[in-house]
Coordinates of C-alpha atoms and ligand atoms in Angstrom, one line a residue:
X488 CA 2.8 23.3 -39.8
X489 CA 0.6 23.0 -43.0
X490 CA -1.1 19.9 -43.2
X491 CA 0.6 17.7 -41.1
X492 CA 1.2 14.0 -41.5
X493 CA -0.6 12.8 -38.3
X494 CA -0.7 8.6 -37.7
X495 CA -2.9 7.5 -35.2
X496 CA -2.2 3.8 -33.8
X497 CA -5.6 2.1 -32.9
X498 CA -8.7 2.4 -33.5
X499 CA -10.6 5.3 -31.3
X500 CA -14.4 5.2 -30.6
X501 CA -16.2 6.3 -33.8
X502 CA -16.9 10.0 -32.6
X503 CA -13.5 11.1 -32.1
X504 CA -12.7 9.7 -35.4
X505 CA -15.1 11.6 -37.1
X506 CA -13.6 14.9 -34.9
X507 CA -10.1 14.0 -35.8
X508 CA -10.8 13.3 -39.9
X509 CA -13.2 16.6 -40.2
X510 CA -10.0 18.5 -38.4
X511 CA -7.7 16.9 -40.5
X512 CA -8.8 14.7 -43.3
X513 CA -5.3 13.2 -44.6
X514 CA -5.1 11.2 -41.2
X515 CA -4.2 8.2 -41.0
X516 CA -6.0 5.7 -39.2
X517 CA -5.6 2.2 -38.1
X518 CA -8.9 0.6 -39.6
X519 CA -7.4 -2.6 -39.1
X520 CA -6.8 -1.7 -35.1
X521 CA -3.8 -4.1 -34.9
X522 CA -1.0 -2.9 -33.0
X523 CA 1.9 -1.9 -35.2
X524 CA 4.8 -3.3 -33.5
X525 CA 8.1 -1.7 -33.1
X526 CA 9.0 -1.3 -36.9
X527 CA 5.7 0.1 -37.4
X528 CA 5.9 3.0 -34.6
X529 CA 9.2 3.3 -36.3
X530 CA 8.0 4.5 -39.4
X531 CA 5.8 6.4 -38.2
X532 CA 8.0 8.4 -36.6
X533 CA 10.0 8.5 -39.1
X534 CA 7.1 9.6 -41.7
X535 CA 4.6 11.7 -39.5
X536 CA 4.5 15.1 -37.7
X537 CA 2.3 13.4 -35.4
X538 CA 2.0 10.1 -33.5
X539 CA -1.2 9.4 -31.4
X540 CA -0.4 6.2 -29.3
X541 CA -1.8 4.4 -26.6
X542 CA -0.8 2.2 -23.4
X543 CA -0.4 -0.9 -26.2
X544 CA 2.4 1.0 -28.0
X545 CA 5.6 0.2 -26.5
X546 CA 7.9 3.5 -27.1
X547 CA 11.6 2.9 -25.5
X548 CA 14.5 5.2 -26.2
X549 CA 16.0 3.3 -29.1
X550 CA 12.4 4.3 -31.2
X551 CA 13.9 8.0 -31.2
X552 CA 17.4 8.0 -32.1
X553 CA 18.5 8.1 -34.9
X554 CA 16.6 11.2 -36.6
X555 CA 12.8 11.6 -36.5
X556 CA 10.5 13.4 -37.8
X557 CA 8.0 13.6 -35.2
X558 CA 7.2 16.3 -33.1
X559 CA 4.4 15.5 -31.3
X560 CA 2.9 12.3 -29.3
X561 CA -0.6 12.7 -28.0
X562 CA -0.6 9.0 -26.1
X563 CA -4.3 8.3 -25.7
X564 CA -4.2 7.6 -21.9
X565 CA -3.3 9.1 -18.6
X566 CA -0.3 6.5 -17.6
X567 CA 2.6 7.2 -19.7
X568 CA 5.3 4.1 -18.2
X569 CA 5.5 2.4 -21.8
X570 CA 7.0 5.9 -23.5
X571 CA 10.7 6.7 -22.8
X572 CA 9.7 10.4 -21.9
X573 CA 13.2 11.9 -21.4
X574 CA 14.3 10.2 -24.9
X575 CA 11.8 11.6 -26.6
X576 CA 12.3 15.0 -25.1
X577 CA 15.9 14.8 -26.2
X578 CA 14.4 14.0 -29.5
X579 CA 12.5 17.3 -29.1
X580 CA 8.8 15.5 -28.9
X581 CA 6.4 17.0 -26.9
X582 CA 4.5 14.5 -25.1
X583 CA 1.1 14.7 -23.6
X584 CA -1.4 12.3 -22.0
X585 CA -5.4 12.6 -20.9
X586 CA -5.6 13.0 -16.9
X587 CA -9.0 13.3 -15.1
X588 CA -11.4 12.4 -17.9
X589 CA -10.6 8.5 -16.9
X590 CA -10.7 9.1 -13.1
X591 CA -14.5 7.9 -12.3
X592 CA -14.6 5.3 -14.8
X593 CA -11.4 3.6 -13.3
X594 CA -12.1 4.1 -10.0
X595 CA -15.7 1.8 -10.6
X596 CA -13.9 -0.7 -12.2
X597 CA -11.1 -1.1 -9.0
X598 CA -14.7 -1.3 -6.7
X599 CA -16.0 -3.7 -9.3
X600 CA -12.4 -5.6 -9.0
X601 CA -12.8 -5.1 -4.7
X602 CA -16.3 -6.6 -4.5
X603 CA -15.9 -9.6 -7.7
X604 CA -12.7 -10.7 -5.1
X605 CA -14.4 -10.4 -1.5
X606 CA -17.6 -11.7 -3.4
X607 CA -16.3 -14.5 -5.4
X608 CA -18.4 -13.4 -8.1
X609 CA -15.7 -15.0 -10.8
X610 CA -16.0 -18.1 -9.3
X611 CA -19.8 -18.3 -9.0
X612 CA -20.1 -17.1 -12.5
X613 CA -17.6 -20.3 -13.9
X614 CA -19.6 -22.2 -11.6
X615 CA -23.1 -21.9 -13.0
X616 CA -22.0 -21.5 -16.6
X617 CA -20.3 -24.7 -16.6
X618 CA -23.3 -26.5 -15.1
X619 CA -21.7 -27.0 -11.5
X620 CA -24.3 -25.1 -9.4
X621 CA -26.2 -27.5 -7.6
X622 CA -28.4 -25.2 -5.7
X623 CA -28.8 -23.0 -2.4
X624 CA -27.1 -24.0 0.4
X625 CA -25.9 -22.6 3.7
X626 CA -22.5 -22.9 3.4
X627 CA -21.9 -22.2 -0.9
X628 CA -19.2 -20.1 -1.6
X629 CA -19.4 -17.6 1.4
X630 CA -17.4 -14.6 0.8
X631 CA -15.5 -11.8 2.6
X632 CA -17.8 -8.8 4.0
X633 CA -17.0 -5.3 2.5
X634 CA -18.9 -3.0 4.4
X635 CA -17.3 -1.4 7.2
X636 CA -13.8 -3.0 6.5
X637 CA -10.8 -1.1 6.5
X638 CA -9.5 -0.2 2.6
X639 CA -6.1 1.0 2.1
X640 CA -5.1 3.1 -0.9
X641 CA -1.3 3.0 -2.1
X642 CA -1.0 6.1 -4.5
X643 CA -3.8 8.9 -3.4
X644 CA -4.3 10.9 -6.7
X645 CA -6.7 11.5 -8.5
X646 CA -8.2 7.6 -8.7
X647 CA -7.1 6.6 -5.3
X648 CA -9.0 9.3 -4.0
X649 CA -12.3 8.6 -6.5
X650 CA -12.2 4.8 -5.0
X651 CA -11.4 6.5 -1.1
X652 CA -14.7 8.3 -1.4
X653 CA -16.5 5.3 -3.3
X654 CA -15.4 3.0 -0.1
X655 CA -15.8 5.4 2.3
X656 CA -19.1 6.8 1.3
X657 CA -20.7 4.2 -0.6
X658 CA -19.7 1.7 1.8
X659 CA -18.9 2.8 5.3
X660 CA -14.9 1.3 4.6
X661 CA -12.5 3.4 6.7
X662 CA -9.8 4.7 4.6
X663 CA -5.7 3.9 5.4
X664 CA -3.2 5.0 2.6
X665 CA 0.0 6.0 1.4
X666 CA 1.5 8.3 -1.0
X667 CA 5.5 9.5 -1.3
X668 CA 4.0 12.9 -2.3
X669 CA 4.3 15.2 0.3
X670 CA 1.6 17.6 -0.5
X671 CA -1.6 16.1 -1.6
X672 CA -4.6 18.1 -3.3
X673 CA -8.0 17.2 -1.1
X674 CA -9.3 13.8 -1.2
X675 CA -12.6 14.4 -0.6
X676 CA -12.8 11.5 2.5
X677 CA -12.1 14.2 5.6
X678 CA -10.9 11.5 8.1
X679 CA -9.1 9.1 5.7
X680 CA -5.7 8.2 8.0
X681 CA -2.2 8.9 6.6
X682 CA 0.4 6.3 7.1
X683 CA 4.0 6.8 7.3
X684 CA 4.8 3.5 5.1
X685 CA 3.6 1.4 2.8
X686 CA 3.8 -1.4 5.2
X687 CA 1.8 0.1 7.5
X688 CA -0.9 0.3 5.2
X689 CA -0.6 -3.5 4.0
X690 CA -0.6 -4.3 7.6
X691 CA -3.7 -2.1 8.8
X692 CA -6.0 -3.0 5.3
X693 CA -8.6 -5.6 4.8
X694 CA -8.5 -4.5 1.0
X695 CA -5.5 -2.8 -1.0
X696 CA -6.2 -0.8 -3.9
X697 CA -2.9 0.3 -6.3
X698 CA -2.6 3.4 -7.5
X699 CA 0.4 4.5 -8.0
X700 CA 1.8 5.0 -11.5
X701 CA 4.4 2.7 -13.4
X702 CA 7.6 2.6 -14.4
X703 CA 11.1 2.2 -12.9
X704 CA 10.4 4.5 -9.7
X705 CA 7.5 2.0 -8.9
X706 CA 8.5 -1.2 -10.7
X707 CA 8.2 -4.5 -7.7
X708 CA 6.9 -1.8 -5.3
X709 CA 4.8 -4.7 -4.3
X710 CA 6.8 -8.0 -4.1
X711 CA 7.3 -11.1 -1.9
X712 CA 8.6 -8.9 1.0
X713 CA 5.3 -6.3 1.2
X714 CA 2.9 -9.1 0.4
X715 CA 3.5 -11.1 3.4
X716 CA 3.1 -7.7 5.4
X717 CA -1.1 -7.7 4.1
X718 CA -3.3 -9.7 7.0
X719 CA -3.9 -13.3 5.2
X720 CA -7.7 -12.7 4.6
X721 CA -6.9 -9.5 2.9
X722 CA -7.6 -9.1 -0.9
X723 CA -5.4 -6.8 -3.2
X724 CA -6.5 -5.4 -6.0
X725 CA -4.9 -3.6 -8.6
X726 CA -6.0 -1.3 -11.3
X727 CA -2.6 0.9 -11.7
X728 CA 0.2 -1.1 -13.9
X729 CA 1.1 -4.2 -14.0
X730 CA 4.8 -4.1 -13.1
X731 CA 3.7 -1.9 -9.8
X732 CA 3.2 -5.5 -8.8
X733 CA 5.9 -8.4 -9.1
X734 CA 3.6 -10.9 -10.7
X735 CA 5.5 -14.0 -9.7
X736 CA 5.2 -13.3 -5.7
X737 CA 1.9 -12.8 -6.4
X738 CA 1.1 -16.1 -7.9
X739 CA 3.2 -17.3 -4.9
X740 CA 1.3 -15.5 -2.5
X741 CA -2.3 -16.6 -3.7
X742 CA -1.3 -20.5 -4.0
X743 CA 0.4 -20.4 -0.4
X744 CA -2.7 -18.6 0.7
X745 CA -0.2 -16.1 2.6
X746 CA -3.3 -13.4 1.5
X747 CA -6.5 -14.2 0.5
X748 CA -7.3 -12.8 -3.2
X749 CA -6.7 -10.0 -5.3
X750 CA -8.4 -8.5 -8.0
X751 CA -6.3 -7.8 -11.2
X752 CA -6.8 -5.3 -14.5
X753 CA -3.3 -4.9 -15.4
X754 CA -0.4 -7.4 -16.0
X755 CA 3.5 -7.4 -16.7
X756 CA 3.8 -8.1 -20.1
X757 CA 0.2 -7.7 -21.2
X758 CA -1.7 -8.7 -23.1
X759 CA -0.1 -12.1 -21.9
X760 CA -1.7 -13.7 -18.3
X761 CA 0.6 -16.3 -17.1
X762 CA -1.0 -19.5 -16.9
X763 CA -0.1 -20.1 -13.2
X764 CA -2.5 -17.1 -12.7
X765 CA -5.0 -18.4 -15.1
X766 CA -5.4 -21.3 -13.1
X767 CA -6.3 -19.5 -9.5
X768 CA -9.2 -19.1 -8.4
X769 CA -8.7 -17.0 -5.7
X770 CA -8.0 -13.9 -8.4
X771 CA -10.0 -12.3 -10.9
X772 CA -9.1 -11.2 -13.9
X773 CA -10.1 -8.2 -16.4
X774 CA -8.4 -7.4 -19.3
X775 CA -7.1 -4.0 -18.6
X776 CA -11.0 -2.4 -18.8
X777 CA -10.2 0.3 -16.2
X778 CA -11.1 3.3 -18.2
X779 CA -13.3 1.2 -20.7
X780 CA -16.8 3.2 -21.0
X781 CA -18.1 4.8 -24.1
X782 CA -17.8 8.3 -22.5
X783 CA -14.1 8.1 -20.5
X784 CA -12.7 6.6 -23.7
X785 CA -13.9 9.5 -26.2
X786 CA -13.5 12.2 -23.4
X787 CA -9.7 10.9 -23.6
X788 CA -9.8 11.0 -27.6
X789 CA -10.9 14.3 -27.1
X790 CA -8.7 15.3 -24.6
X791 CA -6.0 14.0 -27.1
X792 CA -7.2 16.5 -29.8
X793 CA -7.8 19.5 -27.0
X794 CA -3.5 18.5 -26.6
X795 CA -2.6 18.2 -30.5
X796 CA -4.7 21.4 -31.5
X797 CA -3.0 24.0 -28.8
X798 CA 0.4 21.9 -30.0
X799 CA -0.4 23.0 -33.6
X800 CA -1.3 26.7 -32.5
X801 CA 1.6 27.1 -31.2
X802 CA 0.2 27.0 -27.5
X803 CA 1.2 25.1 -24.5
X804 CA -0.9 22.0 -24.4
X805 CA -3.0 21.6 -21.4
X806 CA -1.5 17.8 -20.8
X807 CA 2.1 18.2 -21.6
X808 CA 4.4 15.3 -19.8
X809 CA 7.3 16.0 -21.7
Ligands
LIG1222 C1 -4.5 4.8 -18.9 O1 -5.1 5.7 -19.3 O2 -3.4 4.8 -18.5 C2 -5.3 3.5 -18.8 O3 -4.5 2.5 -18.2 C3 -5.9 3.1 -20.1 O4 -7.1 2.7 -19.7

């Protein structure tokens, strides 16, 4: 391939721009950084060797039939749910995503999630900034203790096990989890306890951290049923995907006080929070920052261009999905 036609579908932190034009200065970038829809990803597809996406880009099979010209999509991100992978292998895409680089960052924003929830630090914050805090006082806004409570871990990869080892090391939490893997690489936290089930783990945590990835095999892995298996002054807290979780038993859940809190950076149907959630207290809520530092986000730009160059040399590329 010559000079290929290579669209890229948000903006990316300035650095890997610069990395990506002095590679290959026709690209096309998204100066505007508004997402292009379904009719946009069409065309690009339609128009460029290359598509760069990210988790905002919604990819389902219909985008690939039809006749594309595409070849390659480097999605800027490790979880690869909103791309219809087999369709675009029949398509004959290679896909490819940016594991490991995002793995420390995410796992501090899932302990940020853990100790904002036991903590109530949203709550305190809305408090003070609307003029409501009327001082010390024994008995304002106590929280839950994290140190030395029990955290389970649904999904031990490679962020399950960086927040393991944060709890467990950090702050004294014994580890519980679960994962339908069989054979696990090391997670670094020597006596963290495998469970048989998932419901073990809800019922044995003081804190549940997601981890597992999204999509159909996982979608409502997490609903009404599981929920009411978690002790009622546990807290969940989920940095994974949104539809890991069914959002509605959730909400549910948190109102009838069946568990305590949770801790949310991911939705179904993002960017849209329902206001039901909104309204809770008992939940905080980031919008999807998991992986949001300067140096995870242009390690993963780079990892991107580490994929699309071995692509382009005819190479296997490190990352490949698909
Ligand atoms: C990912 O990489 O999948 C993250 O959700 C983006 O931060």
């Amino acid at each position: 391939m010559s000079e290929p036609v290579i669209v890229v579908t948000r903006r990316w932190p300035e650095g890997v721009e610069q990395e990506l034009r002095r590679r290959f200065p026709s690209v096309r970038l998204n100066r505007r950084d508004e997402p292009l829809g379904p009719e946009g990803l069409r065309r690009a597809l339609e128009e460029a060797d290359v598509v760069l996406p990210t988790v905002s880009d919604q990819l389902p099979a219909e985008l690939f039939r039809g006749g594309i010209r595409t070849r390659f999509l480097g999605n800027f991100g490790v979880g690869y749910n909103h791309i219809d992978v087999a369709a675009a292998a029949e398509a004959g895409v290679v896909v490819t995503n940016t594991p490991g680089v995002l793995t420390d960052a995410t796992a501090d924003t899932a302990m940020t999630l853990l100790l904002m929830a036991a903590r109530r630090a949203g709550e305190g914050e809305r408090e003070l900034r609307a003029g409501r805090w009327t001082g010390w006082r024994p008995t304002h806004m106590m929280g839950a203790e994290v140190t030395g409570k029990t955290l389970g871990i649904l999904g031990m990869g490679r962020i399950g096990a960086a927040v393991a080892r944060r709890a467990r090391f950090g702050f004294g939490m014994p580890v519980v989890f679960y994962d339908a893997q069989e054979h696990l690489p090391d997670h670094g936290v020597g006596e963290a306890k495998r469970l048989d089930t998932i419901e073990e783990v809800l019922a044995a945590a003081d804190f549940v951290s997601l981890h597992m990835p999204g999509g159909d095999a996982n979608y409502h892995l997490i609903d009404a049923a599981r929920l009411s298996c978690m002790k009622p002054t546990a807290i969940l807290v989920n940095t994974a995907r949104g539809d890991v979780l069914d959002q509605q038993a959730l909400i549910t859940a948190l109102q009838e006080g069946v568990i305590a809190g949770a801790a949310l950076d991911v939705y179904e149907g993002e960017p849209a929070v329902p206001e039901e959630l909104v309204a809770l207290e008992n939940v905080v809520l980031l919008p999807h920052l998991g992986s949001a530092t300067l140096a995870a986000r242009t390690a993963m730009g780079m990892l991107v261009l580490e994929n699309l160059q071995a692509f382009l040399d005819g190479e296997e590329p490190p990352c490949r999905v698909a």
